[in-house]
Coordinates of N, CA and C and ligand atoms in Angstrom, one line a residue:
M81 N 0.9 -1.2 0.0 CA 0.0 0.0 0.0 C 0.9 1.3 0.0
I82 N 0.4 2.2 -0.8 CA 1.2 3.5 -0.9 C 1.1 4.3 0.3
N83 N 2.2 5.0 0.6 CA 2.3 5.9 1.8 C 1.4 7.2 1.5
K84 N 0.9 7.7 2.6 CA -0.1 8.8 2.5 C 0.5 10.1 1.8
N85 N 1.8 10.4 2.1 CA 2.4 11.6 1.5 C 2.4 11.5 0.0
L86 N 2.8 10.2 -0.4 CA 2.9 10.0 -1.9 C 1.6 10.0 -2.5
E87 N 0.6 9.3 -1.9 CA -0.8 9.4 -2.3 C -1.3 10.8 -2.6
K88 N -1.0 11.7 -1.6 CA -1.5 13.1 -1.8 C -0.7 13.7 -3.0
A89 N 0.6 13.5 -3.0 CA 1.4 14.1 -4.1 C 1.0 13.6 -5.5
I90 N 0.6 12.3 -5.6 CA 0.2 11.8 -6.8 C -1.1 12.2 -7.3
N91 N -2.0 12.5 -6.3 CA -3.3 13.0 -6.6 C -3.1 14.5 -7.1
D92 N -2.2 15.3 -6.5 CA -1.9 16.6 -6.9 C -1.4 16.6 -8.3
Q93 N -0.6 15.5 -8.6 CA 0.0 15.4 -10.0 C -1.0 15.1 -11.0
I94 N -2.1 14.3 -10.6 CA -3.2 14.0 -11.5 C -3.9 15.3 -11.9
N95 N -4.1 16.2 -10.9 CA -4.7 17.5 -11.2 C -3.7 18.3 -12.1
A96 N -2.5 18.3 -11.8 CA -1.5 19.0 -12.7 C -1.5 18.6 -14.1
E97 N -1.6 17.2 -14.4 CA -1.7 16.6 -15.7 C -2.9 17.1 -16.4
L98 N -4.1 17.1 -15.7 CA -5.3 17.4 -16.2 C -5.3 18.9 -16.5
F99 N -4.7 19.7 -15.7 CA -4.6 21.1 -16.0 C -3.8 21.3 -17.3
S100 N -2.7 20.6 -17.4 CA -2.0 20.6 -18.6 C -2.8 20.3 -19.9
A101 N -3.6 19.3 -19.8 CA -4.6 19.0 -20.8 C -5.5 20.1 -21.1
Y102 N -6.0 20.8 -20.0 CA -6.9 21.9 -20.2 C -6.2 23.1 -20.8
L103 N -5.0 23.3 -20.4 CA -4.2 24.4 -20.9 C -3.9 24.3 -22.4
Y104 N -3.6 23.0 -22.9 CA -3.4 22.8 -24.2 C -4.6 22.8 -25.1
L105 N -5.6 22.4 -24.5 CA -6.9 22.4 -25.2 C -7.4 23.9 -25.4
S106 N -7.1 24.7 -24.4 CA -7.3 26.1 -24.6 C -6.5 26.8 -25.6
M107 N -5.2 26.3 -25.8 CA -4.3 26.8 -26.8 C -4.9 26.3 -28.2
S108 N -5.4 25.1 -28.2 CA -6.0 24.6 -29.4 C -7.2 25.5 -29.8
A109 N -8.0 25.9 -28.9 CA -9.1 26.8 -29.2 C -8.7 28.1 -29.7
Y110 N -7.6 28.6 -29.1 CA -7.0 29.9 -29.5 C -6.5 29.8 -31.0
F111 N -5.8 28.7 -31.3 CA -5.3 28.5 -32.7 C -6.5 28.4 -33.6
E112 N -7.6 27.7 -33.2 CA -8.8 27.7 -34.1 C -9.3 29.0 -34.4
S113 N -9.3 29.9 -33.4 CA -9.9 31.2 -33.5 C -9.1 32.1 -34.4
V114 N -7.8 31.8 -34.6 CA -7.0 32.5 -35.6 C -6.7 31.8 -36.9
N115 N -7.6 30.7 -37.1 CA -7.6 30.0 -38.4 C -6.2 29.2 -38.6
L116 N -5.6 28.8 -37.5 CA -4.4 28.1 -37.7 C -4.7 26.5 -37.3
S117 N -5.3 25.8 -38.3 CA -5.9 24.6 -37.9 C -4.7 23.5 -37.6
G118 N -3.7 23.6 -38.2 CA -2.5 22.7 -38.0 C -2.0 22.9 -36.6
F119 N -1.8 24.1 -36.2 CA -1.3 24.4 -34.8 C -2.4 23.9 -33.8
A120 N -3.7 24.0 -34.2 CA -4.7 23.6 -33.3 C -4.7 22.1 -33.2
N121 N -4.5 21.4 -34.2 CA -4.4 20.0 -34.2 C -3.2 19.5 -33.3
W122 N -2.1 20.1 -33.4 CA -1.0 19.8 -32.5 C -1.3 19.9 -31.1
M123 N -2.0 21.0 -30.7 CA -2.4 21.2 -29.3 C -3.4 20.3 -28.8
R124 N -4.3 19.9 -29.7 CA -5.4 19.0 -29.4 C -4.8 17.7 -29.0
I125 N -3.8 17.2 -29.8 CA -3.1 16.0 -29.5 C -2.3 16.1 -28.3
Q126 N -1.7 17.1 -28.1 CA -0.9 17.4 -26.8 C -1.8 17.3 -25.6
A127 N -3.0 17.9 -25.7 CA -4.0 17.7 -24.6 C -4.3 16.3 -24.4
Q128 N -4.5 15.4 -25.5 CA -4.8 14.0 -25.3 C -3.6 13.3 -24.6
E129 N -2.4 13.7 -24.9 CA -1.3 13.1 -24.3 C -1.3 13.4 -22.8
E130 N -1.6 14.6 -22.4 CA -1.6 15.0 -21.1 C -2.7 14.2 -20.3
Q131 N -3.8 13.9 -20.9 CA -4.9 13.2 -20.3 C -4.4 11.8 -20.0
S132 N -3.6 11.3 -21.0 CA -3.2 9.9 -20.8 C -2.1 9.9 -19.7
H133 N -1.3 11.0 -19.5 CA -0.4 11.1 -18.4 C -1.2 11.0 -17.0
A134 N -2.3 11.7 -17.0 CA -3.1 11.7 -15.7 C -3.7 10.3 -15.5
M135 N -4.1 9.6 -16.6 CA -4.7 8.2 -16.4 C -3.7 7.2 -16.0
K136 N -2.4 7.4 -16.4 CA -1.3 6.4 -16.0 C -1.2 6.6 -14.5
F137 N -1.2 7.9 -14.0 CA -1.1 8.1 -12.5 C -2.3 7.5 -11.7
F138 N -3.5 7.7 -12.4 CA -4.8 7.3 -11.8 C -4.7 5.8 -11.7
D139 N -4.3 5.0 -12.7 CA -4.3 3.6 -12.7 C -3.2 3.1 -11.6
Y140 N -2.1 3.8 -11.6 CA -1.0 3.4 -10.7 C -1.4 3.6 -9.2
L141 N -2.1 4.7 -8.9 CA -2.5 5.0 -7.5 C -3.5 3.8 -7.1
N142 N -4.4 3.5 -8.0 CA -5.4 2.4 -7.7 C -4.7 1.1 -7.5
E143 N -3.7 0.8 -8.3 CA -2.9 -0.4 -8.2 C -2.2 -0.5 -6.8
R144 N -1.8 0.5 -6.4 CA -1.0 0.6 -5.1 C -1.9 0.7 -3.9
G145 N -3.2 0.6 -4.1 CA -4.1 0.7 -3.0 C -4.4 2.1 -2.5
G146 N -4.1 3.1 -3.3 CA -4.3 4.5 -3.0 C -5.7 4.8 -3.4
R147 N -6.2 6.0 -2.9 CA -7.5 6.5 -3.3 C -7.3 7.7 -4.2
V148 N -7.8 7.7 -5.5 CA -7.8 8.8 -6.3 C -8.9 9.8 -5.9
I149 N -8.5 11.1 -5.7 CA -9.4 12.1 -5.4 C -9.2 13.2 -6.4
L150 N -10.3 13.4 -7.2 CA -10.2 14.5 -8.2 C -10.8 15.8 -7.6
T151 N -10.0 16.8 -7.8 CA -10.3 18.2 -7.3 C -10.5 19.2 -8.5
D152 N -10.8 20.4 -8.1 CA -11.1 21.4 -9.2 C -9.8 21.7 -10.1
I153 N -10.2 21.8 -11.3 CA -9.1 22.2 -12.2 C -9.2 23.7 -12.5
V154 N -8.1 24.5 -12.3 CA -8.2 26.0 -12.5 C -8.5 26.3 -13.9
A155 N -9.1 27.3 -14.1 CA -9.4 27.8 -15.5 C -8.0 28.2 -16.1
S156 N -8.0 27.9 -17.5 CA -6.7 28.2 -18.2 C -6.8 29.5 -18.9
Q157 N -5.7 30.1 -19.1 CA -5.6 31.4 -19.9 C -6.2 31.1 -21.3
S158 N -6.8 32.2 -21.9 CA -7.4 31.7 -23.2 C -6.9 32.6 -24.4
E159 N -6.2 33.6 -24.1 CA -5.6 34.5 -25.2 C -4.1 34.6 -25.1
W160 N -3.5 34.6 -26.3 CA -2.0 34.7 -26.4 C -1.7 35.8 -27.5
K161 N -0.5 36.3 -27.5 CA -0.2 37.3 -28.4 C 0.1 36.8 -29.8
S162 N 0.7 35.6 -29.9 CA 1.2 35.1 -31.1 C 1.6 33.7 -31.0
P163 N 1.7 32.9 -32.2 CA 2.1 31.5 -32.1 C 3.3 31.3 -31.2
I164 N 4.4 32.2 -31.4 CA 5.5 31.9 -30.6 C 5.3 32.2 -29.2
D165 N 4.5 33.1 -28.9 CA 4.2 33.4 -27.5 C 3.5 32.1 -26.9
V166 N 2.6 31.4 -27.7 CA 2.0 30.2 -27.2 C 3.1 29.1 -26.9
F167 N 4.0 28.9 -27.9 CA 5.0 27.8 -27.7 C 6.0 28.2 -26.6
K168 N 6.3 29.5 -26.4 CA 7.1 29.8 -25.2 C 6.5 29.4 -24.0
H169 N 5.1 29.6 -23.9 CA 4.4 29.3 -22.8 C 4.4 27.7 -22.5
V170 N 4.2 26.9 -23.7 CA 4.3 25.5 -23.6 C 5.7 25.1 -22.9
Y171 N 6.7 25.7 -23.5 CA 8.1 25.3 -23.0 C 8.2 25.7 -21.5
S172 N 7.8 26.8 -21.1 CA 8.0 27.2 -19.7 C 7.1 26.3 -18.8
H173 N 5.9 25.9 -19.3 CA 5.0 25.1 -18.5 C 5.6 23.7 -18.4
E174 N 6.2 23.1 -19.5 CA 6.8 21.8 -19.4 C 8.0 21.8 -18.4
Q175 N 8.7 22.9 -18.4 CA 9.8 23.0 -17.4 C 9.3 23.0 -16.0
K176 N 8.2 23.6 -15.8 CA 7.6 23.5 -14.5 C 7.1 22.1 -14.1
V177 N 6.5 21.5 -15.1 CA 6.1 20.1 -14.8 C 7.3 19.2 -14.5
T178 N 8.3 19.4 -15.2 CA 9.6 18.6 -14.9 C 9.9 18.8 -13.5
G179 N 9.9 20.0 -13.0 CA 10.2 20.2 -11.6 C 9.3 19.5 -10.6
L180 N 8.0 19.4 -11.0 CA 7.0 18.7 -10.2 C 7.3 17.1 -10.2
I181 N 7.7 16.6 -11.3 CA 8.0 15.2 -11.4 C 9.4 14.9 -10.6
N182 N 10.3 15.8 -10.7 CA 11.5 15.7 -10.0 C 11.2 15.6 -8.4
D183 N 10.3 16.5 -8.0 CA 9.9 16.6 -6.7 C 9.3 15.3 -6.2
L184 N 8.5 14.6 -7.1 CA 7.9 13.3 -6.8 C 8.9 12.3 -6.6
V185 N 9.9 12.3 -7.5 CA 10.9 11.3 -7.5 C 11.7 11.4 -6.1
D186 N 12.0 12.7 -5.8 CA 12.7 13.0 -4.5 C 11.9 12.4 -3.3
M187 N 10.5 12.6 -3.4 CA 9.7 12.0 -2.3 C 9.8 10.5 -2.3
A188 N 9.7 9.9 -3.4 CA 9.7 8.4 -3.5 C 11.0 7.9 -2.9
I189 N 12.1 8.6 -3.2 CA 13.3 8.1 -2.6 C 13.4 8.4 -1.2
K190 N 13.0 9.5 -0.7 CA 12.9 9.7 0.7 C 12.0 8.8 1.5
E191 N 10.9 8.4 0.9 CA 10.0 7.4 1.6 C 10.4 5.9 1.3
N192 N 11.6 5.8 0.6 CA 12.0 4.4 0.3 C 11.1 3.6 -0.5
D193 N 10.2 4.3 -1.4 CA 9.3 3.6 -2.3 C 9.9 3.4 -3.6
H194 N 10.4 2.2 -3.7 CA 11.2 1.9 -5.0 C 10.2 1.7 -6.1
A195 N 9.1 1.1 -5.8 CA 8.1 1.0 -7.0 C 7.7 2.3 -7.5
S196 N 7.4 3.3 -6.7 CA 7.0 4.6 -7.2 C 8.2 5.2 -7.9
N197 N 9.4 5.1 -7.4 CA 10.5 5.7 -8.0 C 10.7 5.1 -9.4
N198 N 10.5 3.7 -9.5 CA 10.6 3.1 -10.9 C 9.5 3.5 -11.8
F199 N 8.3 3.6 -11.3 CA 7.2 4.1 -12.1 C 7.4 5.5 -12.6
L200 N 8.0 6.4 -11.7 CA 8.1 7.8 -12.0 C 9.2 8.0 -13.1
Q201 N 10.1 7.0 -13.3 CA 11.2 7.2 -14.3 C 10.6 7.3 -15.7
W202 N 9.4 6.7 -16.0 CA 8.8 6.9 -17.3 C 8.5 8.4 -17.5
Y203 N 8.1 9.1 -16.4 CA 7.8 10.5 -16.6 C 9.0 11.3 -16.7
V204 N 10.1 10.9 -16.0 CA 11.3 11.7 -16.1 C 11.8 11.6 -17.6
A205 N 11.8 10.5 -18.3 CA 12.1 10.4 -19.7 C 11.2 11.2 -20.6
E206 N 9.8 11.1 -20.3 CA 8.9 11.7 -21.1 C 9.1 13.3 -21.0
Q207 N 9.4 13.8 -19.8 CA 9.6 15.2 -19.6 C 10.9 15.8 -20.6
V208 N 11.8 14.9 -20.7 CA 12.9 15.2 -21.6 C 12.4 15.4 -23.0
E209 N 11.6 14.6 -23.5 CA 10.9 14.6 -24.8 C 10.0 15.9 -24.8
E210 N 9.2 16.1 -23.8 CA 8.3 17.2 -23.8 C 9.0 18.5 -24.0
E211 N 10.1 18.7 -23.1 CA 10.9 19.9 -23.2 C 11.5 20.1 -24.6
A212 N 12.1 19.0 -25.1 CA 12.8 19.1 -26.4 C 11.9 19.4 -27.5
N213 N 10.6 18.8 -27.5 CA 9.7 19.2 -28.6 C 9.2 20.6 -28.6
A214 N 8.9 21.1 -27.4 CA 8.5 22.5 -27.2 C 9.6 23.4 -27.7
S215 N 10.8 23.2 -27.2 CA 11.9 24.1 -27.5 C 12.2 24.0 -29.0
A216 N 12.2 22.9 -29.6 CA 12.5 22.8 -31.0 C 11.5 23.7 -31.8
I217 N 10.2 23.7 -31.4 CA 9.2 24.5 -32.1 C 9.4 26.0 -31.9
V218 N 9.8 26.4 -30.6 CA 10.2 27.7 -30.4 C 11.3 28.2 -31.3
N219 N 12.3 27.3 -31.3 CA 13.6 27.7 -32.2 C 13.2 27.8 -33.6
K220 N 12.4 26.9 -34.1 CA 12.0 27.0 -35.5 C 11.2 28.3 -35.8
L221 N 10.2 28.6 -34.9 CA 9.5 29.9 -35.1 C 10.3 31.1 -35.0
E222 N 11.3 31.0 -34.2 CA 12.2 32.2 -34.0 C 13.1 32.3 -35.3
L223 N 13.5 31.2 -35.8 CA 14.3 31.2 -37.0 C 13.6 31.7 -38.3
M224 N 12.3 31.1 -38.4 CA 11.6 31.4 -39.6 C 10.7 32.6 -39.5
G225 N 10.4 32.9 -38.3 CA 9.3 33.9 -38.0 C 8.0 33.4 -37.9
D226 N 7.0 34.0 -37.3 CA 5.7 33.4 -37.2 C 4.6 34.3 -37.9
T227 N 5.0 34.7 -39.2 CA 4.1 35.3 -40.0 C 4.1 34.8 -41.5
G228 N 3.1 35.1 -42.3 CA 3.2 34.8 -43.7 C 3.5 33.4 -44.1
N229 N 4.4 33.2 -45.1 CA 4.7 31.9 -45.6 C 5.3 30.9 -44.6
A230 N 6.1 31.4 -43.7 CA 6.7 30.6 -42.7 C 5.7 30.0 -41.7
L231 N 4.7 30.9 -41.5 CA 3.6 30.5 -40.5 C 2.7 29.4 -41.2
F232 N 2.5 29.6 -42.5 CA 1.7 28.7 -43.3 C 2.3 27.4 -43.3
M233 N 3.7 27.3 -43.6 CA 4.4 26.1 -43.6 C 4.4 25.3 -42.3
M234 N 4.6 26.1 -41.3 CA 4.6 25.5 -39.9 C 3.2 24.9 -39.6
D235 N 2.2 25.6 -40.0 CA 0.8 25.1 -39.8 C 0.6 23.8 -40.5
Q236 N 1.1 23.7 -41.8 CA 1.0 22.5 -42.5 C 1.7 21.3 -41.7
E237 N 2.9 21.6 -41.3 CA 3.7 20.6 -40.6 C 3.1 20.1 -39.3
L238 N 2.6 21.1 -38.5 CA 1.9 20.7 -37.2 C 0.6 19.9 -37.4
G239 N 0.0 20.2 -38.6 CA -1.3 19.6 -38.9 C -1.0 18.1 -39.1
K240 N 0.2 17.6 -39.3 CA 0.4 16.2 -39.7 C 0.5 15.4 -38.5
R241 N 0.6 16.0 -37.3 CA 0.7 15.2 -36.0 C -0.4 14.3 -35.7
V242 N -0.2 13.0 -35.5 CA -1.3 12.1 -35.1 C -1.1 11.6 -33.7
Y243 N -2.2 11.3 -33.0 CA -2.1 10.8 -31.6 C -1.5 9.4 -31.5
A244 N -0.6 9.1 -30.7 CA -0.1 7.8 -30.5 C -0.1 7.6 -29.0
P245 N -1.0 6.6 -28.6 CA -1.1 6.4 -27.1 C 0.3 5.9 -26.6
P246 N 0.6 6.3 -25.3 CA 1.8 5.9 -24.7 C 2.0 4.3 -24.8
A247 N 3.2 3.9 -25.0 CA 3.5 2.4 -25.1 C 3.0 1.7 -23.8
A248 N 2.5 0.5 -23.9 CA 2.0 -0.2 -22.8 C 3.0 -0.8 -21.8
E249 N 4.3 -0.4 -22.1 CA 5.3 -1.1 -21.3 C 5.3 -1.0 -19.8
A250 N 4.7 0.1 -19.4 CA 4.7 0.4 -17.9 C 3.4 -0.2 -17.3
E251 N 2.7 -1.0 -18.0 CA 1.4 -1.5 -17.3 C 1.6 -2.3 -16.1
Ligands
FE2_645 FE1 2.4 15.5 -18.7
FE2_646 FE1 3.5 17.6 -21.0

């Protein structure tokens, strides 16, 4: 059975992952409102990924005999200045989430919970990807600019993203 501190911290992380989903869905709505359907598609898939991150914690907590408690999800920002402004926000948000995951790992180690530490390593690796993906798009937009032809091409590219559920290896 999982210890109470970790149970509380994982419940908080479920809320944080669902907030991430909410934030990215709001970004998707913003992109729809400015007729950038490719960007909107990328964000919608990003939101789906975040929901799957929440569900992975949900299942894990149940498996360990913990009790999942769902709490309020705070409202997300709904307006941004430009596409690059949005992706800078994604990047900083992912850095914040990496910090939360690292804190969870610290707690698992402190509580001598090897199973949780092992489970959390999936998220440690995932955060490396999340930060790299966001930062790559920021760099591209900075290099090409986020208006006119460059924006059109980027919209085409981001429109190609398809949802791939996380591998079942950590079941
Ligand atoms: Fe996540
Ligand atoms: Fe993420």
